[in-house]
Tab-separated table of C-alpha atoms in Angstrom:
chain	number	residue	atom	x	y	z
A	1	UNK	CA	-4.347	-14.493	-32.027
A	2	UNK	CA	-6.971	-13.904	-29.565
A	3	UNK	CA	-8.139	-10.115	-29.335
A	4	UNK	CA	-7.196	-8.004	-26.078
A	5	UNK	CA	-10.883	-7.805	-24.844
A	6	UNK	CA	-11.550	-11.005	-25.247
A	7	UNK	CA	-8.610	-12.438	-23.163
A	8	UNK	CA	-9.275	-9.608	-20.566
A	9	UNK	CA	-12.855	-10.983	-20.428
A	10	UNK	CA	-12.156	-14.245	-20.008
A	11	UNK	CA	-9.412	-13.987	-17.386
A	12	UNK	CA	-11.827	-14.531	-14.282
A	13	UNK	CA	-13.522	-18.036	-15.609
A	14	UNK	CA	-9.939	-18.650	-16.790
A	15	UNK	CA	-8.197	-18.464	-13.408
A	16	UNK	CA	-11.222	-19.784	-11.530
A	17	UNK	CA	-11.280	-22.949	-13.441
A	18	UNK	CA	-7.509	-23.484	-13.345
A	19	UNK	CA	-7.928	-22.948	-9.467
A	20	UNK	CA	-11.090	-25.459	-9.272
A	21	UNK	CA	-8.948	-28.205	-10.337
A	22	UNK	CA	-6.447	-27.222	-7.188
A	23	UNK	CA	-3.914	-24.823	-5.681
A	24	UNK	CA	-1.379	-22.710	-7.849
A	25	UNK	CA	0.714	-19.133	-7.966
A	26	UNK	CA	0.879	-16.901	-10.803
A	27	UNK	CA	3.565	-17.967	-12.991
A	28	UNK	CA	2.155	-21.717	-12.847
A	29	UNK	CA	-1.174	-20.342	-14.138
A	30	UNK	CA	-0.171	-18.468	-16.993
A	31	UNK	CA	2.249	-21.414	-17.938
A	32	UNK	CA	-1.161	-23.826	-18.148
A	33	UNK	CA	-3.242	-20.994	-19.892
A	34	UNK	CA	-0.508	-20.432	-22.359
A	35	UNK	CA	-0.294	-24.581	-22.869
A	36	UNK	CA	-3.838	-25.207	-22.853
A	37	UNK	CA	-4.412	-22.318	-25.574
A	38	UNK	CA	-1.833	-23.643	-27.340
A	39	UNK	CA	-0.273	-20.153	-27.255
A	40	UNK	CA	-3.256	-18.331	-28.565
A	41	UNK	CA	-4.551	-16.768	-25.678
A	42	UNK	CA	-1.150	-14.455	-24.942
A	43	UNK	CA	-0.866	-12.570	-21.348
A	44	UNK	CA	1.109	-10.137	-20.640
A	45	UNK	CA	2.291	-12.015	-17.560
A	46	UNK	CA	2.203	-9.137	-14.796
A	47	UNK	CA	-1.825	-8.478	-15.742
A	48	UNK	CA	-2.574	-11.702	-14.155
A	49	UNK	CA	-1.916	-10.682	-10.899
A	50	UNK	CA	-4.655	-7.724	-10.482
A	51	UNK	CA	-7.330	-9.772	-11.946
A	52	UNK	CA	-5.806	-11.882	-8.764
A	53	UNK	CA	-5.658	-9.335	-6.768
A	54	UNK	CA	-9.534	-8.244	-7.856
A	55	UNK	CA	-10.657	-11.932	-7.213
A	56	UNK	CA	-9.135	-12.294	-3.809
A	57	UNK	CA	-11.335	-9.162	-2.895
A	58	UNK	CA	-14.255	-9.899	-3.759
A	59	UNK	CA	-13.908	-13.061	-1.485
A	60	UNK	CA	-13.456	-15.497	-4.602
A	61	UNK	CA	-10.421	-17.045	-4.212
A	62	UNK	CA	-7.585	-16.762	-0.980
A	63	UNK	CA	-3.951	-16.656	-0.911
A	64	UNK	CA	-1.212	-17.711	1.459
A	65	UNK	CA	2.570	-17.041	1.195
A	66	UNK	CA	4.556	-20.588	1.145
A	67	UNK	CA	7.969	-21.988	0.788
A	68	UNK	CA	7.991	-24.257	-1.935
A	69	UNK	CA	10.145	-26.882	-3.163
A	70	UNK	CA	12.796	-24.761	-4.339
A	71	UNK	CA	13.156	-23.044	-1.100
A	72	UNK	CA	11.839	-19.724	-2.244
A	73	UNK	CA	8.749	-18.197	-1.048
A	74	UNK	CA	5.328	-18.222	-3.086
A	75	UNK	CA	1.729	-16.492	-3.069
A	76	UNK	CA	-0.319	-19.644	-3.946
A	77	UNK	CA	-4.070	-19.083	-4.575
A	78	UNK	CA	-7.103	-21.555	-3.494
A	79	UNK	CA	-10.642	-21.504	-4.995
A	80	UNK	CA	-13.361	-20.738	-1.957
A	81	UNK	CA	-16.822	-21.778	-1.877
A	82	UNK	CA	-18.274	-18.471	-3.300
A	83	UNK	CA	-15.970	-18.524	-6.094
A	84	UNK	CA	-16.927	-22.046	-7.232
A	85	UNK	CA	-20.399	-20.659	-7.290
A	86	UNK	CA	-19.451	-17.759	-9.626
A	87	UNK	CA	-17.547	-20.426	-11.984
A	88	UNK	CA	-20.799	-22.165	-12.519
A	89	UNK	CA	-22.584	-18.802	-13.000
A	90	UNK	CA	-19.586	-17.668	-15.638
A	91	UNK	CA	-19.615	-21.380	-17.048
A	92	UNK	CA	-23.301	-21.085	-17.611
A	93	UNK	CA	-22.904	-17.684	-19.366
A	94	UNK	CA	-20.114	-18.842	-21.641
A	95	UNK	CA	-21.503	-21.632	-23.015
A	96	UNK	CA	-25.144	-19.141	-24.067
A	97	UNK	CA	-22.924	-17.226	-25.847
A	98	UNK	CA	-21.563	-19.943	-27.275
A	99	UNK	CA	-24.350	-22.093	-28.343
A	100	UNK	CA	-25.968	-18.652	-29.670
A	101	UNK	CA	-23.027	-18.013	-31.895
A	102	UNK	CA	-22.849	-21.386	-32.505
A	103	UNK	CA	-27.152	-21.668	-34.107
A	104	UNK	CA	-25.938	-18.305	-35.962
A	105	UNK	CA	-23.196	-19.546	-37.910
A	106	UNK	CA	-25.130	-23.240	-38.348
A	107	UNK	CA	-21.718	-24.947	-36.990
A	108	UNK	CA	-21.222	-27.989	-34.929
A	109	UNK	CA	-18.676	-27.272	-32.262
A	110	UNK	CA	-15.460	-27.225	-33.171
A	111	UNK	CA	-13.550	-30.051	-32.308
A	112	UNK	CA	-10.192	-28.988	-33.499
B	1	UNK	CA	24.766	-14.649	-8.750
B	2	UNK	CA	25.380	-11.587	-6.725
B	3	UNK	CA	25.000	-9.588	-9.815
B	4	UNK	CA	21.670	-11.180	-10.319
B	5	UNK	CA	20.707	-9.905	-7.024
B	6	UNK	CA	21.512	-6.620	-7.874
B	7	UNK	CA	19.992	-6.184	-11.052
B	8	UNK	CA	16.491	-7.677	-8.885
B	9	UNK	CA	16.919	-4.801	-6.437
B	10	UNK	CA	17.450	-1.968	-8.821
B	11	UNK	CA	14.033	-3.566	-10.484
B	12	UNK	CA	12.962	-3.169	-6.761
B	13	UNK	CA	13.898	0.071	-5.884
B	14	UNK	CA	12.135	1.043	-9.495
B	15	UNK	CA	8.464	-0.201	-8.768
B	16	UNK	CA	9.217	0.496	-4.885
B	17	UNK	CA	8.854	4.654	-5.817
B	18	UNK	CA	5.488	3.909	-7.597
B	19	UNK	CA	3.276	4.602	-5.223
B	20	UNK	CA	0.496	1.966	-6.673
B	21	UNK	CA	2.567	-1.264	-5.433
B	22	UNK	CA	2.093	-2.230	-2.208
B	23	UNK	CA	5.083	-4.532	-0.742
B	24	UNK	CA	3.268	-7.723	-1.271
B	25	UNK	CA	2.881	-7.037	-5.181
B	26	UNK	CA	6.535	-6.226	-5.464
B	27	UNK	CA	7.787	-9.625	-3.631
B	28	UNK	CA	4.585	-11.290	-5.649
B	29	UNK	CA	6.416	-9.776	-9.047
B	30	UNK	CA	9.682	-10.517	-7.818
B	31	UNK	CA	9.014	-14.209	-7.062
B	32	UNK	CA	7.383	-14.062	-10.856
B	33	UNK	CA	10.172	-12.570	-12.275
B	34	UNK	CA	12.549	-14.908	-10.754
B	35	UNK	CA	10.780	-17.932	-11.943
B	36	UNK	CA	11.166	-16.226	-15.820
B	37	UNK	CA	14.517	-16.041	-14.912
B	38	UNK	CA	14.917	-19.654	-13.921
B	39	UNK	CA	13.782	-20.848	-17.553
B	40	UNK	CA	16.368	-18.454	-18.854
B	41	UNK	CA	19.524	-20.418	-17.328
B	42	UNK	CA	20.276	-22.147	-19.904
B	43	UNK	CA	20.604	-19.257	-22.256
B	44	UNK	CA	23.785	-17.706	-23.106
B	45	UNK	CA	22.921	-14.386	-21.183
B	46	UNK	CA	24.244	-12.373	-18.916
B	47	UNK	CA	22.657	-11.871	-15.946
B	48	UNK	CA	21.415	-7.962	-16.844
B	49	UNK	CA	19.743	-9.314	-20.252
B	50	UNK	CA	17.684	-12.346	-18.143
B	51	UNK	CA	16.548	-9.606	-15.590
B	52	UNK	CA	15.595	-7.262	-18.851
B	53	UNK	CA	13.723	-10.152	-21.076
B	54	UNK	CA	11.912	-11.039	-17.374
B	55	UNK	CA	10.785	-7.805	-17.057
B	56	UNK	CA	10.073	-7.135	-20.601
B	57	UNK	CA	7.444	-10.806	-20.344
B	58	UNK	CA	6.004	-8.816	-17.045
B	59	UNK	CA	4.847	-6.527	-19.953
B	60	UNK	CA	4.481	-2.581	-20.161
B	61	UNK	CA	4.776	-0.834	-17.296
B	62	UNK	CA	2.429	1.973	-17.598
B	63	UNK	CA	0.070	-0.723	-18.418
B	64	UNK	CA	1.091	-2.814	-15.459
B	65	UNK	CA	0.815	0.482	-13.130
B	66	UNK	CA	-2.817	1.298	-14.023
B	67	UNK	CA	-4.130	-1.857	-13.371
B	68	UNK	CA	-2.571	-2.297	-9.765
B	69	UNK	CA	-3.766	1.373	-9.374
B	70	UNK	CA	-7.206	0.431	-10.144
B	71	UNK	CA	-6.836	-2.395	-7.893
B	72	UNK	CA	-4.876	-0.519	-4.603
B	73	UNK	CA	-6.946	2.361	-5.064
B	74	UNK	CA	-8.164	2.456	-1.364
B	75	UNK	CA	-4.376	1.461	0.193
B	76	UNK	CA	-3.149	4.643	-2.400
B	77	UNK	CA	-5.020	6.940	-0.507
B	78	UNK	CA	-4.086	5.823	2.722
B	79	UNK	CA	-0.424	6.186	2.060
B	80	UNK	CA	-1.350	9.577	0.988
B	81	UNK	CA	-3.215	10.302	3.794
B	82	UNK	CA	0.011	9.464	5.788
B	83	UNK	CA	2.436	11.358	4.323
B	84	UNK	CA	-0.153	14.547	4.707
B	85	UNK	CA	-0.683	13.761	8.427
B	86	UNK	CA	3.459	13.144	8.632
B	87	UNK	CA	3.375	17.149	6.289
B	88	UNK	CA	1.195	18.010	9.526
B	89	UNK	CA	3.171	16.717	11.962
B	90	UNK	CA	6.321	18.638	11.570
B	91	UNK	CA	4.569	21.551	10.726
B	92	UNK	CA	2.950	21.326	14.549
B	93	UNK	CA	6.958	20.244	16.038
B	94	UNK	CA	8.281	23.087	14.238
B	95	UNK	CA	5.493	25.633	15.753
B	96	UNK	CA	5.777	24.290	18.987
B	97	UNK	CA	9.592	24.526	19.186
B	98	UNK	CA	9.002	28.107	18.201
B	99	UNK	CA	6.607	28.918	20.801
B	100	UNK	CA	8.629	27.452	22.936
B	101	UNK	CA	11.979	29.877	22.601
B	102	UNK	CA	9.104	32.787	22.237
B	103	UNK	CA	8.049	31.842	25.888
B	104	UNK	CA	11.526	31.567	26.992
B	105	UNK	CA	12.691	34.577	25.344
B	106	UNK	CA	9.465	36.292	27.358
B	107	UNK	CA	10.909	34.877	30.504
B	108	UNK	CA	13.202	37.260	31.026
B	109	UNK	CA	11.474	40.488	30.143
B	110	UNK	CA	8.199	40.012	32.604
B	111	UNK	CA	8.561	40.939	36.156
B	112	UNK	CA	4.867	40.717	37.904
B	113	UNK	CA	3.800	37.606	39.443
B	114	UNK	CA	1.063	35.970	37.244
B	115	UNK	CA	2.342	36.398	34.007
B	116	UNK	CA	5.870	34.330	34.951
B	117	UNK	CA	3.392	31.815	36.448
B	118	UNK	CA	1.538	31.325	32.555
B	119	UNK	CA	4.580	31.573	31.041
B	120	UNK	CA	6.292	28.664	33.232
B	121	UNK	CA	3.427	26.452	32.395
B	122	UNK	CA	3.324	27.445	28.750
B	123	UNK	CA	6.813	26.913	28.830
B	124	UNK	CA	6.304	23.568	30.439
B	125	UNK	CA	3.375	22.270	28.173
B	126	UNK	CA	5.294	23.180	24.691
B	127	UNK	CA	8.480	21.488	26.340
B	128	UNK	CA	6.550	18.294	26.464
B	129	UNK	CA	4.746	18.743	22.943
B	130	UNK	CA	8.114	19.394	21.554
B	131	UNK	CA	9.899	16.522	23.253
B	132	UNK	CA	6.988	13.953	21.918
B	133	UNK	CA	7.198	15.449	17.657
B	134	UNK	CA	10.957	14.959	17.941
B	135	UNK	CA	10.121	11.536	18.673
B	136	UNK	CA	7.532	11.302	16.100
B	137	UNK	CA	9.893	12.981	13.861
B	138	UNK	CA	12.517	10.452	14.394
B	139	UNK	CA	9.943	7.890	13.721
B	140	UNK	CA	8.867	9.272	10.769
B	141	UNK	CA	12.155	9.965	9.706
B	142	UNK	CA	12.577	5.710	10.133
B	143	UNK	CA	9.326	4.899	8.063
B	144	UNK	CA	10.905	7.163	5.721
B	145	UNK	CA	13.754	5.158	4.755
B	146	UNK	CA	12.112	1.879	4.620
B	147	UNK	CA	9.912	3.480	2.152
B	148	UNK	CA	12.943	4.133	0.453
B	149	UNK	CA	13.981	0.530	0.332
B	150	UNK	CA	10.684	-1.412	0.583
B	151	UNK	CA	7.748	0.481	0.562
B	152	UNK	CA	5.744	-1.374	3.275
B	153	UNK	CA	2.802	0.186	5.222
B	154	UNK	CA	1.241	-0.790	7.737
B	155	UNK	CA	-1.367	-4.367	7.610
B	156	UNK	CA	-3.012	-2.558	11.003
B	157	UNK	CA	-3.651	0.229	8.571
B	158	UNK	CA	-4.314	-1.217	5.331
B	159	UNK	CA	-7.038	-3.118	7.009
B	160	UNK	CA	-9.093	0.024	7.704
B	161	UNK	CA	-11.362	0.907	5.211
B	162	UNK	CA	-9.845	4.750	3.883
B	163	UNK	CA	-13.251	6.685	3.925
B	164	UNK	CA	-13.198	5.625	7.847
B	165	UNK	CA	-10.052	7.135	7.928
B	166	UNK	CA	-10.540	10.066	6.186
B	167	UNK	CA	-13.355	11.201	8.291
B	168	UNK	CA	-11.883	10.342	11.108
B	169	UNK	CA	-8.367	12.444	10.634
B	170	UNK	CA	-9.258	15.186	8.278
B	171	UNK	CA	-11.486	16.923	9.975
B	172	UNK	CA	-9.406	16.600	13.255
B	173	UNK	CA	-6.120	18.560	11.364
B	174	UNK	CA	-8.966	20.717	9.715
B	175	UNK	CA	-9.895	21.563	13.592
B	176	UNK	CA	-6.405	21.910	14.707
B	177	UNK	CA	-5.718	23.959	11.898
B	178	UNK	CA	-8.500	26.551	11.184
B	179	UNK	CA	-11.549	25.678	13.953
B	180	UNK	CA	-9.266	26.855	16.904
B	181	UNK	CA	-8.550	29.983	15.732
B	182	UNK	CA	-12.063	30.926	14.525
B	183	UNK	CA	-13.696	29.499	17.785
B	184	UNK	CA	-10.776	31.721	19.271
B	185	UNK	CA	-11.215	35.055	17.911
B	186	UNK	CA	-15.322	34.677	18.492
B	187	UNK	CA	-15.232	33.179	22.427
B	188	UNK	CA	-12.620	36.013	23.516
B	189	UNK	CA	-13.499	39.221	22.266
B	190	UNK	CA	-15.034	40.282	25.766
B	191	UNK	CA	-12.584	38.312	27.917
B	192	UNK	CA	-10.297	39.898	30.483
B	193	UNK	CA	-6.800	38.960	29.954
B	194	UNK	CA	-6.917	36.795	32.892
B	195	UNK	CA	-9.773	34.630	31.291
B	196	UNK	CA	-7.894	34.483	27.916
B	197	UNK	CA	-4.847	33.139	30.021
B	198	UNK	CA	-6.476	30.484	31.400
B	199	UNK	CA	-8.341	29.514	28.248
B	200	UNK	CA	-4.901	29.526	26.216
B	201	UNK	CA	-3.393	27.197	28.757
B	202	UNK	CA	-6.345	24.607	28.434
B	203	UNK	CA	-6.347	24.511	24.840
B	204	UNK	CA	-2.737	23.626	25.175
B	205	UNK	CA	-3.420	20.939	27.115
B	206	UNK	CA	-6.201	19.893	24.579
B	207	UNK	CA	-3.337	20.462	21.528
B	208	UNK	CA	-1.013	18.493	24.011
B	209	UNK	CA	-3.242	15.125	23.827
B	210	UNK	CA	-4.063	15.185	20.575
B	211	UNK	CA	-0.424	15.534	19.478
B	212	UNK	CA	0.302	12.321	22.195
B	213	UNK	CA	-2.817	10.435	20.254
B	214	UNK	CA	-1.579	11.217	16.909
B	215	UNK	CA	2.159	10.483	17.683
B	216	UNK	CA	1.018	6.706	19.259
B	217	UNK	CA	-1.032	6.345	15.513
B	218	UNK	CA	2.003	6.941	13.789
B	219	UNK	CA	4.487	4.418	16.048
B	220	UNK	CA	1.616	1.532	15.494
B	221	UNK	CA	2.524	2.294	11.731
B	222	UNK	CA	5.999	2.280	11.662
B	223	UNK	CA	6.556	-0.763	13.780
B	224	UNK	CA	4.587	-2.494	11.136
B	225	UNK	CA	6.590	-0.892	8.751
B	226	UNK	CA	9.767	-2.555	10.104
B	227	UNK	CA	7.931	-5.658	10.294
B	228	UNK	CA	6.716	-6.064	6.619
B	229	UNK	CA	10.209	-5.454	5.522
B	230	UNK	CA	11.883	-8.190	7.224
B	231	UNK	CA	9.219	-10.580	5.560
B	232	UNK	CA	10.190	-8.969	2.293
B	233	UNK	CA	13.491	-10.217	2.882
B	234	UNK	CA	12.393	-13.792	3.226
B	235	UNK	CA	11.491	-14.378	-0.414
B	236	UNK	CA	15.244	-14.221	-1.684
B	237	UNK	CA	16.088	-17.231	0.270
């Protein structure tokens, strides 16, 4: 299991990324995080939404209430141009830390 | 189902009297917790456990509060800001109603000419001050219980930024409250009582225009109000 700081910190590249590859709403985007962590990385689902909330203010990502298939209304999030920009910044960050970690412990990355 | 519904709205009510969620994180949550409750259908449950093991995957709610209160700090001050101004307000209806029996009371013990004539128009200014807070009251009174239900505010007034706001109201109410008074007691120590008259009945006009400017604020919020609520109603069907 992934520590609390460490899934805190990664939320923002987390989201961003998921919301590079397209529109979503919350519950869809901690359903692919939980999937694509195979369960390591666990949310405490309401927390997403500040970290949302936080993006959408600093002009990251925007929202817009929908209908959706089911007939129920949704907040669905979109990447924006200055947020794609910060997920190459974050991306570019990430992987220093982990190539340094990486030269430290004298691993190839982990495939598994 | 209906039960279902009622279980959502007594979650509803709940996170509605925290004053850290604004409406649109409550109907975001509730869409979120309804989607939980979706993969729960085939469950053998009844509809109160779903709605608990929903809430319970939102996660702790202290936890939960403190982060939307980190995030809403600026609308949290705004809806405090309101409910001072709204403290204010009645204060001011309730001291004009009184000034206004005190000047009818005076009516019939004066006798000379000039003082009925000051009295008649102080009589006539506080009438119209009074008649505008009941409405504000009444308004107030309506914003009231859709804070009760749904805890909207205002998107006019979200979308100022608070420190705007607070230097822009506080030190009027600060004026209205203590300024006055000081300004009053230095200006007329050498007036006549003639001069004082006259001075007392423009500053009731002044306190007459501000309480019309702060009474059309507080109708701009409460039609919003009314309007965010019937959008919160939208996401249940």
């Amino acid at each position: 299991m992934i520590s609390k700081d460490l899934v805190a910190a990664s939320a923002r590249p987390l989201i961003l990324s998921i919301l590079a590859q397209g529109e979503s709403y919350g519950y869809e985007i901690i359903q692919r995080i939980k999937q694509l962590s195979n369960g390591v990385m666990q949310w405490k689902d309401g927390m997403l939404y500040p970290v949302l909330h936080r993006l959408q203010e600093q002009g990251l990502i925007e929202s817009e209430w929908r209908v959706a298939q089911s007939g129920r209304k949704r907040k669905y999030y979109r990447i924006k141009q200055k947020g794609r920009k910060e997920l190459a910044a974050e991306k570019k960050q990430w992987m220093q830390v982990h190539s340094t970690l990486l030269k430290i412990w004298e691993m190839k990355p982990c495939t598994s | 189902m209906h039960k279902l519904e009622f279980f959502i709205e007594r979650w509803r009510d709940f996170k509605n009297a925290q004053e850290v969620y604004c409406n649109d994180d409550i109907n975001e949550l509730e869409s979120h917790l309804r989607n939980e409750i979706e993969t729960l259908d085939g469950c053998p449950l009844d509809d109160e456990e779903k709605v608990k093991i929903a809430v319970h995957r939102l996660g702790d709610g202290d936890a939960l509060s403190k982060e939307f209160a980190k995030v809403n700090q600026g609308k949290i001050w705004k809806k405090r800001l309101f409910w001072m101004l709204s403290g204010h307000i009645l204060v001011s209806a309730i001291g004009v109603l009184l000034s206004m029996l005190a000047a009818l009371f005076s009516l019939f013990n004066v006798t000379d000419h000039l003082s009925l004539k000051f009295i008649n128009q102080d009589l006539f200014v506080s009438g119209e001050m009074a008649l505008v807070l009941i409405a504000v009251s009444i308004f107030m009174f309506l914003v009231y219980r859709q804070k009760v239900k749904m805890s909207g505010f205002s998107r006019f007034f979200l979308g100022l930024h608070p420190l705007f706001l607070g230097l822009m109201l506080v030190p009027l109410v600060l004026w209205q409250l203590f300024g006055q008074q000081l300004l009053y007691i230095v200006m007329t120590r050498s007036f006549s009582p003639e001069q004082f008259g006259v001075l007392a009945m423009q500053s009731a006009l002044w306190r007459g225009l501000w309480t019309i400017l702060v009474a059309i604020f507080f109708m701009l919020c409460a039609v919003s109000v009314i309007r965010q609520r019937r959008t919160g109603q939208l996401i249940k069907n």
